[in-house]
Every structure is written in C-alpha cells, then in structure tokens.
C-alpha cells in the first residue's frame, strides 16, 4: 500500500504554552496548518499555575514576531515593551488572545499519550520515513483518537515533571510519604489559605536558582511578625555565582533578584545550609519533617518543604520514536554541548535552530524548555527563534531555516552553574564568575520584588 500523502496533513504541536503557540503562528505564516494539542483546560495552563510570579524578561522579549503579526488585525495592543509581566499577565494579555486567534487549531483537554509512525514501531526500518506520524490523544471527556501528522513539534515543556529533593536525582527516602508537607512550586502567598500554611512555621527551601530566591523572599515578606522561618538548603557551597550576575546581568530584573537576596543577608529570615544533599525525609514524633543528608547530617525539624531543584522532560509518550538525546541532559545531541550548564549561562548559549533540534526520526522536533532537557538556562526568545527555524525547515525554506540570528542577554556569570562538585567552585574566588564571592551565612528578606522574577518554568526566562 502506498503511504498517505502527508503535505495536506497538519503539523501537530504538543502544548499550547508560549513556544507551542509561537510554533503554530510561524506555521500559519508559512501556509501550513498546525494542530495544537494542550493537556490543560485552557491555553497556557502551565503558565497560569505560576501566575503570581513576575518574569525577569520584559514584554519586549516575550512577544513572538509571527504571533504579533497574527494578533495585529484583531486590534490587539502590545503591552509596554519595557514592563515586566507576571505569569498571569503573560497568559491573559498575550497567550490567550493568541490562542483565540488560532481558534479551532488549538484543542484543550487533549493529552498526547503516544507518537509513532503509521504502522511502524521504533524497530521497523522499512519505508519508515515515508509514513506519516500517528498521534494518540486522550481527551478530558474520556474519548480517544489517533491523528495523522506530517511532522510533530513537542513544545510540552517540563513543568509537569519537577525534579525531586533527593541529591542523587532520585526521590529521597520518605519523600513520597511526606507529600502532604512538600510542594514543588513557588507558593502563592497572596492566597490566604496558602499564606496560613507557612505563617509562623519553619520551611526548608531546597534549590539554588531564581525560584529558590523567590520562595525565600516571599516567605520573608509574608512574615508579618509571625516568626516565619526559612532554611535554605544548597547542594553546593557559597561562591561568586550563587546569586547570579548581579549588576553585570543584562536582564536587570534577573540580576536584581540575586542582589536583593544578597542584600538581605543579615535580616535573619532564613538560615543557609550548604553542601547538603538530601538522602531521606523522616518524621519526628510531632509529625514534623527531618531532612537527612547523604553525609549523615540531620537538620532541625521543619514544618514544610519547598523543593525547587529544576525540571526534567517527560519522554514517555515519545518512546516509539527514534530520538537522539544526550545521555546527561536528555536534550538533542547536537544541542546539548551548547547548553551544558557546566559550561554555559543564558547569554553564552550559541544560537541554534532546526539542525541542532533534529533527531534520527526525521520530522520530529523538541522545542522550548523540552529541548533543553534538564538544562535550566532557557529564555523565551530562544524558543521563538527555535520554532521560526523549525517552521521554515518544515516548509522547505532551508535558507531561512539555517539563518539563525539571536543575541541573548548575558547573566554576568562567566562560567556555568553545574560545576558544584569541582573544588575550585566552592567557597572562595575560584568559581569562574564575574562577581566577587559574598560571605554568607544567613539570608533575609530582599527589597520589594516587583521588578524581580523567578524562572518561568514554561519558558519565559532563565534560571536554575
């Protein structure tokens, strides 16, 4: 039997977040029909889950040109390019209007449970590349469907799969049993119910990136004299890169977040515990949680734990495809050396496009946060350039696809963030960073955070 003609089939885009919707806009601009499948109940569902967090990218860096081209005829007005939106602003003022313009091309409540080639599992070679992709979808109402696609762009992100507290990459012993006291997101302390959960209590924050800075700052700001206490758990020591690039950061709000945390050192709202990799989470006789380190240290009991150790990609529904992924980062093989956190910060990532994002399975692309695997340093503008190049490649315009031009704002940190085991990156001045190493033992409440932001997990800004 001859293979079905694929050029009339849609390109399936997995995920209606910032990068998925941008991919659809670029495909439409190329005259190619996209079909965006979003597991959540609305477009930008993941972004809405951190709607209370302010990005450290401005509106000028968060609007994709092809998307703006689609929106312009509707009377949409671009927000002030110099302003910093919250996740909720990004979703309400840009992403939802973009989804509305795309209309029936976006389906919500549609979870992709598998992708393969028609009539071919990952073993079969015969006529493989001539077969269209088959995408298995499970809908929120219980229906199932299989769709044919000429190409698949996976922009599903990593928000749904946070990394655990355990220092080895596995869940700590007892971590699942303590789920009622653990969250893997920056809590929205504006919500009275959430605020009451932490007020007057002792909370451990595990993580060393912008999300951890934000959580600690929010806890400090929510104190209200209630003696709310934070315990900052770092797997590495304190070095010049601990608080990012500060004034040398070309994204000022990103640098301000680290500087705010550094400036509040002596306020006493949180204690720092360095070089601690969590092995187990136990309960004491009062039901409070005791963190036990790989080195045998046992910390004083805490009431709550906030785990902000990054995210990792869910590759389970791509298991029948032939992906070429780096064994460490789970990013495309050609992209991995360019984003390795042992070597790179946001601004030192080399511009990349469809060639670096390609796989042995021709016609499938992982883009956005998903393309970075476990690497943390992602910016929305990177994703927008990725999908512009990918859409051009799918359209056959290889000249445009290969012309990748992107200048990213530097963090002010010269080296990468992943060398926490190397002796010369521990406390002192050997960390390969632009900023001097602060001498820290306590972390307090920073200045107002309206201009600062944490990592946008769906791809809005950069952090770890």
PDB file of N, CA and C in Angstrom, residues 80-120:
ATOM      1  N   UNK A  80       3.473  47.552  27.094  1.00  0.00           N
ATOM      2  CA  UNK A  80       4.697  48.340  27.188  1.00  0.00           C
ATOM      3  C   UNK A  80       5.919  47.425  27.109  1.00  0.00           C
ATOM      4  N   UNK A  81       6.753  47.564  26.079  1.00  0.00           N
ATOM      5  CA  UNK A  81       7.887  46.648  25.904  1.00  0.00           C
ATOM      6  C   UNK A  81       8.861  46.646  27.069  1.00  0.00           C
ATOM      7  N   UNK A  82       8.893  47.719  27.863  1.00  0.00           N
ATOM      8  CA  UNK A  82       9.864  47.794  28.961  1.00  0.00           C
ATOM      9  C   UNK A  82       9.319  47.254  30.278  1.00  0.00           C
ATOM     10  N   UNK A  83       8.033  46.871  30.303  1.00  0.00           N
ATOM     11  CA  UNK A  83       7.411  46.411  31.550  1.00  0.00           C
ATOM     12  C   UNK A  83       7.647  44.924  31.761  1.00  0.00           C
ATOM     13  N   UNK A  84       7.606  44.518  33.034  1.00  0.00           N
ATOM     14  CA  UNK A  84       7.797  43.120  33.411  1.00  0.00           C
ATOM     15  C   UNK A  84       6.450  42.512  33.784  1.00  0.00           C
ATOM     16  N   UNK A  85       5.929  41.587  32.983  1.00  0.00           N
ATOM     17  CA  UNK A  85       4.641  40.983  33.321  1.00  0.00           C
ATOM     18  C   UNK A  85       4.785  39.866  34.346  1.00  0.00           C
ATOM     19  N   UNK A  86       3.691  39.566  35.000  1.00  0.00           N
ATOM     20  CA  UNK A  86       3.614  38.346  35.799  1.00  0.00           C
ATOM     21  C   UNK A  86       3.221  37.202  34.868  1.00  0.00           C
ATOM     22  N   UNK A  87       3.275  35.988  35.370  1.00  0.00           N
ATOM     23  CA  UNK A  87       2.812  34.867  34.566  1.00  0.00           C
ATOM     24  C   UNK A  87       1.360  35.039  34.169  1.00  0.00           C
ATOM     25  N   UNK A  88       0.540  35.566  35.091  1.00  0.00           N
ATOM     26  CA  UNK A  88      -0.863  35.800  34.784  1.00  0.00           C
ATOM     27  C   UNK A  88      -1.046  36.832  33.692  1.00  0.00           C
ATOM     28  N   UNK A  89      -0.235  37.892  33.731  1.00  0.00           N
ATOM     29  CA  UNK A  89      -0.285  38.908  32.669  1.00  0.00           C
ATOM     30  C   UNK A  89       0.047  38.291  31.318  1.00  0.00           C
ATOM     31  N   UNK A  90       1.106  37.498  31.297  1.00  0.00           N
ATOM     32  CA  UNK A  90       1.563  36.874  30.048  1.00  0.00           C
ATOM     33  C   UNK A  90       0.451  36.012  29.455  1.00  0.00           C
ATOM     34  N   UNK A  91      -0.210  35.236  30.322  1.00  0.00           N
ATOM     35  CA  UNK A  91      -1.282  34.365  29.862  1.00  0.00           C
ATOM     36  C   UNK A  91      -2.493  35.159  29.386  1.00  0.00           C
ATOM     37  N   UNK A  92      -2.936  36.141  30.178  1.00  0.00           N
ATOM     38  CA  UNK A  92      -4.182  36.857  29.879  1.00  0.00           C
ATOM     39  C   UNK A  92      -4.051  37.863  28.751  1.00  0.00           C
ATOM     40  N   UNK A  93      -2.919  38.558  28.693  1.00  0.00           N
ATOM     41  CA  UNK A  93      -2.773  39.672  27.762  1.00  0.00           C
ATOM     42  C   UNK A  93      -2.133  39.286  26.433  1.00  0.00           C
ATOM     43  N   UNK A  94      -1.559  38.085  26.359  1.00  0.00           N
ATOM     44  CA  UNK A  94      -0.873  37.695  25.124  1.00  0.00           C
ATOM     45  C   UNK A  94      -1.194  36.265  24.699  1.00  0.00           C
ATOM     46  N   UNK A  95      -0.982  35.306  25.584  1.00  0.00           N
ATOM     47  CA  UNK A  95      -1.104  33.905  25.180  1.00  0.00           C
ATOM     48  C   UNK A  95      -2.553  33.514  24.892  1.00  0.00           C
ATOM     49  N   UNK A  96      -3.491  33.926  25.739  1.00  0.00           N
ATOM     50  CA  UNK A  96      -4.888  33.593  25.469  1.00  0.00           C
ATOM     51  C   UNK A  96      -5.409  34.291  24.214  1.00  0.00           C
ATOM     52  N   UNK A  97      -5.134  35.591  24.021  1.00  0.00           N
ATOM     53  CA  UNK A  97      -5.539  36.200  22.753  1.00  0.00           C
ATOM     54  C   UNK A  97      -4.946  35.496  21.533  1.00  0.00           C
ATOM     55  N   UNK A  98      -3.694  35.029  21.649  1.00  0.00           N
ATOM     56  CA  UNK A  98      -3.077  34.319  20.533  1.00  0.00           C
ATOM     57  C   UNK A  98      -3.799  32.997  20.283  1.00  0.00           C
ATOM     58  N   UNK A  99      -4.136  32.274  21.344  1.00  0.00           N
ATOM     59  CA  UNK A  99      -4.885  31.025  21.191  1.00  0.00           C
ATOM     60  C   UNK A  99      -6.256  31.293  20.572  1.00  0.00           C
ATOM     61  N   UNK A 100      -6.878  32.412  20.971  1.00  0.00           N
ATOM     62  CA  UNK A 100      -8.190  32.749  20.416  1.00  0.00           C
ATOM     63  C   UNK A 100      -8.101  33.007  18.910  1.00  0.00           C
ATOM     64  N   UNK A 101      -7.041  33.676  18.480  1.00  0.00           N
ATOM     65  CA  UNK A 101      -6.862  33.939  17.052  1.00  0.00           C
ATOM     66  C   UNK A 101      -6.662  32.632  16.288  1.00  0.00           C
ATOM     67  N   UNK A 102      -5.940  31.711  16.868  1.00  0.00           N
ATOM     68  CA  UNK A 102      -5.706  30.416  16.227  1.00  0.00           C
ATOM     69  C   UNK A 102      -6.975  29.576  16.181  1.00  0.00           C
ATOM     70  N   UNK A 103      -7.906  29.859  17.091  1.00  0.00           N
ATOM     71  CA  UNK A 103      -9.227  29.243  17.044  1.00  0.00           C
ATOM     72  C   UNK A 103      -9.225  27.736  17.180  1.00  0.00           C
ATOM     73  N   UNK A 104      -9.893  27.054  16.212  1.00  0.00           N
ATOM     74  CA  UNK A 104     -10.039  25.598  16.276  1.00  0.00           C
ATOM     75  C   UNK A 104      -8.719  24.867  16.071  1.00  0.00           C
ATOM     76  N   UNK A 105      -7.690  25.587  15.724  1.00  0.00           N
ATOM     77  CA  UNK A 105      -6.378  24.938  15.601  1.00  0.00           C
ATOM     78  C   UNK A 105      -5.816  24.560  16.964  1.00  0.00           C
ATOM     79  N   UNK A 106      -6.407  25.050  18.039  1.00  0.00           N
ATOM     80  CA  UNK A 106      -5.971  24.739  19.398  1.00  0.00           C
ATOM     81  C   UNK A 106      -7.051  23.911  20.084  1.00  0.00           C
ATOM     82  N   UNK A 107      -6.682  22.727  20.546  1.00  0.00           N
ATOM     83  CA  UNK A 107      -7.609  21.879  21.295  1.00  0.00           C
ATOM     84  C   UNK A 107      -7.090  21.739  22.726  1.00  0.00           C
ATOM     85  N   UNK A 108      -7.947  22.035  23.683  1.00  0.00           N
ATOM     86  CA  UNK A 108      -7.580  21.885  25.088  1.00  0.00           C
ATOM     87  C   UNK A 108      -8.170  20.595  25.642  1.00  0.00           C
ATOM     88  N   UNK A 109      -7.689  20.194  26.822  1.00  0.00           N
ATOM     89  CA  UNK A 109      -8.119  18.921  27.398  1.00  0.00           C
ATOM     90  C   UNK A 109      -7.735  17.746  26.533  1.00  0.00           C
ATOM     91  N   UNK A 110      -6.644  17.890  25.775  1.00  0.00           N
ATOM     92  CA  UNK A 110      -6.195  16.865  24.821  1.00  0.00           C
ATOM     93  C   UNK A 110      -4.774  16.444  25.184  1.00  0.00           C
ATOM     94  N   UNK A 111      -4.644  15.302  25.829  1.00  0.00           N
ATOM     95  CA  UNK A 111      -3.351  14.805  26.275  1.00  0.00           C
ATOM     96  C   UNK A 111      -2.771  13.841  25.254  1.00  0.00           C
ATOM     97  N   UNK A 112      -1.574  14.134  24.775  1.00  0.00           N
ATOM     98  CA  UNK A 112      -0.895  13.229  23.854  1.00  0.00           C
ATOM     99  C   UNK A 112      -0.283  12.091  24.668  1.00  0.00           C
ATOM    100  N   UNK A 113      -0.712  10.877  24.384  1.00  0.00           N
ATOM    101  CA  UNK A 113      -0.235   9.709  25.139  1.00  0.00           C
ATOM    102  C   UNK A 113       0.750   8.863  24.352  1.00  0.00           C
ATOM    103  N   UNK A 114       0.899   9.142  23.050  1.00  0.00           N
ATOM    104  CA  UNK A 114       1.863   8.386  22.267  1.00  0.00           C
ATOM    105  C   UNK A 114       2.035   8.986  20.879  1.00  0.00           C
ATOM    106  N   UNK A 115       3.249   8.856  20.340  1.00  0.00           N
ATOM    107  CA  UNK A 115       3.547   9.298  18.978  1.00  0.00           C
ATOM    108  C   UNK A 115       4.382   8.207  18.315  1.00  0.00           C
ATOM    109  N   UNK A 116       4.030   7.867  17.081  1.00  0.00           N
ATOM    110  CA  UNK A 116       4.788   6.858  16.352  1.00  0.00           C
ATOM    111  C   UNK A 116       4.675   7.151  14.863  1.00  0.00           C
ATOM    112  N   UNK A 117       5.194   6.244  14.058  1.00  0.00           N
ATOM    113  CA  UNK A 117       4.966   6.272  12.612  1.00  0.00           C
ATOM    114  C   UNK A 117       3.815   5.307  12.302  1.00  0.00           C
ATOM    115  N   UNK A 118       2.996   5.641  11.328  1.00  0.00           N
ATOM    116  CA  UNK A 118       1.866   4.777  10.988  1.00  0.00           C
ATOM    117  C   UNK A 118       2.354   3.380  10.613  1.00  0.00           C
ATOM    118  N   UNK A 119       1.884   2.393  11.363  1.00  0.00           N
ATOM    119  CA  UNK A 119       2.230   1.005  11.076  1.00  0.00           C
ATOM    120  C   UNK A 119       3.660   0.636  11.370  1.00  0.00           C
ATOM    121  N   UNK A 120       4.385   1.489  12.080  1.00  0.00           N
ATOM    122  CA  UNK A 120       5.799   1.226  12.362  1.00  0.00           C
ATOM    123  C   UNK A 120       6.092   1.526  13.830  1.00  0.00           C
TER     124      UNK A 120
END
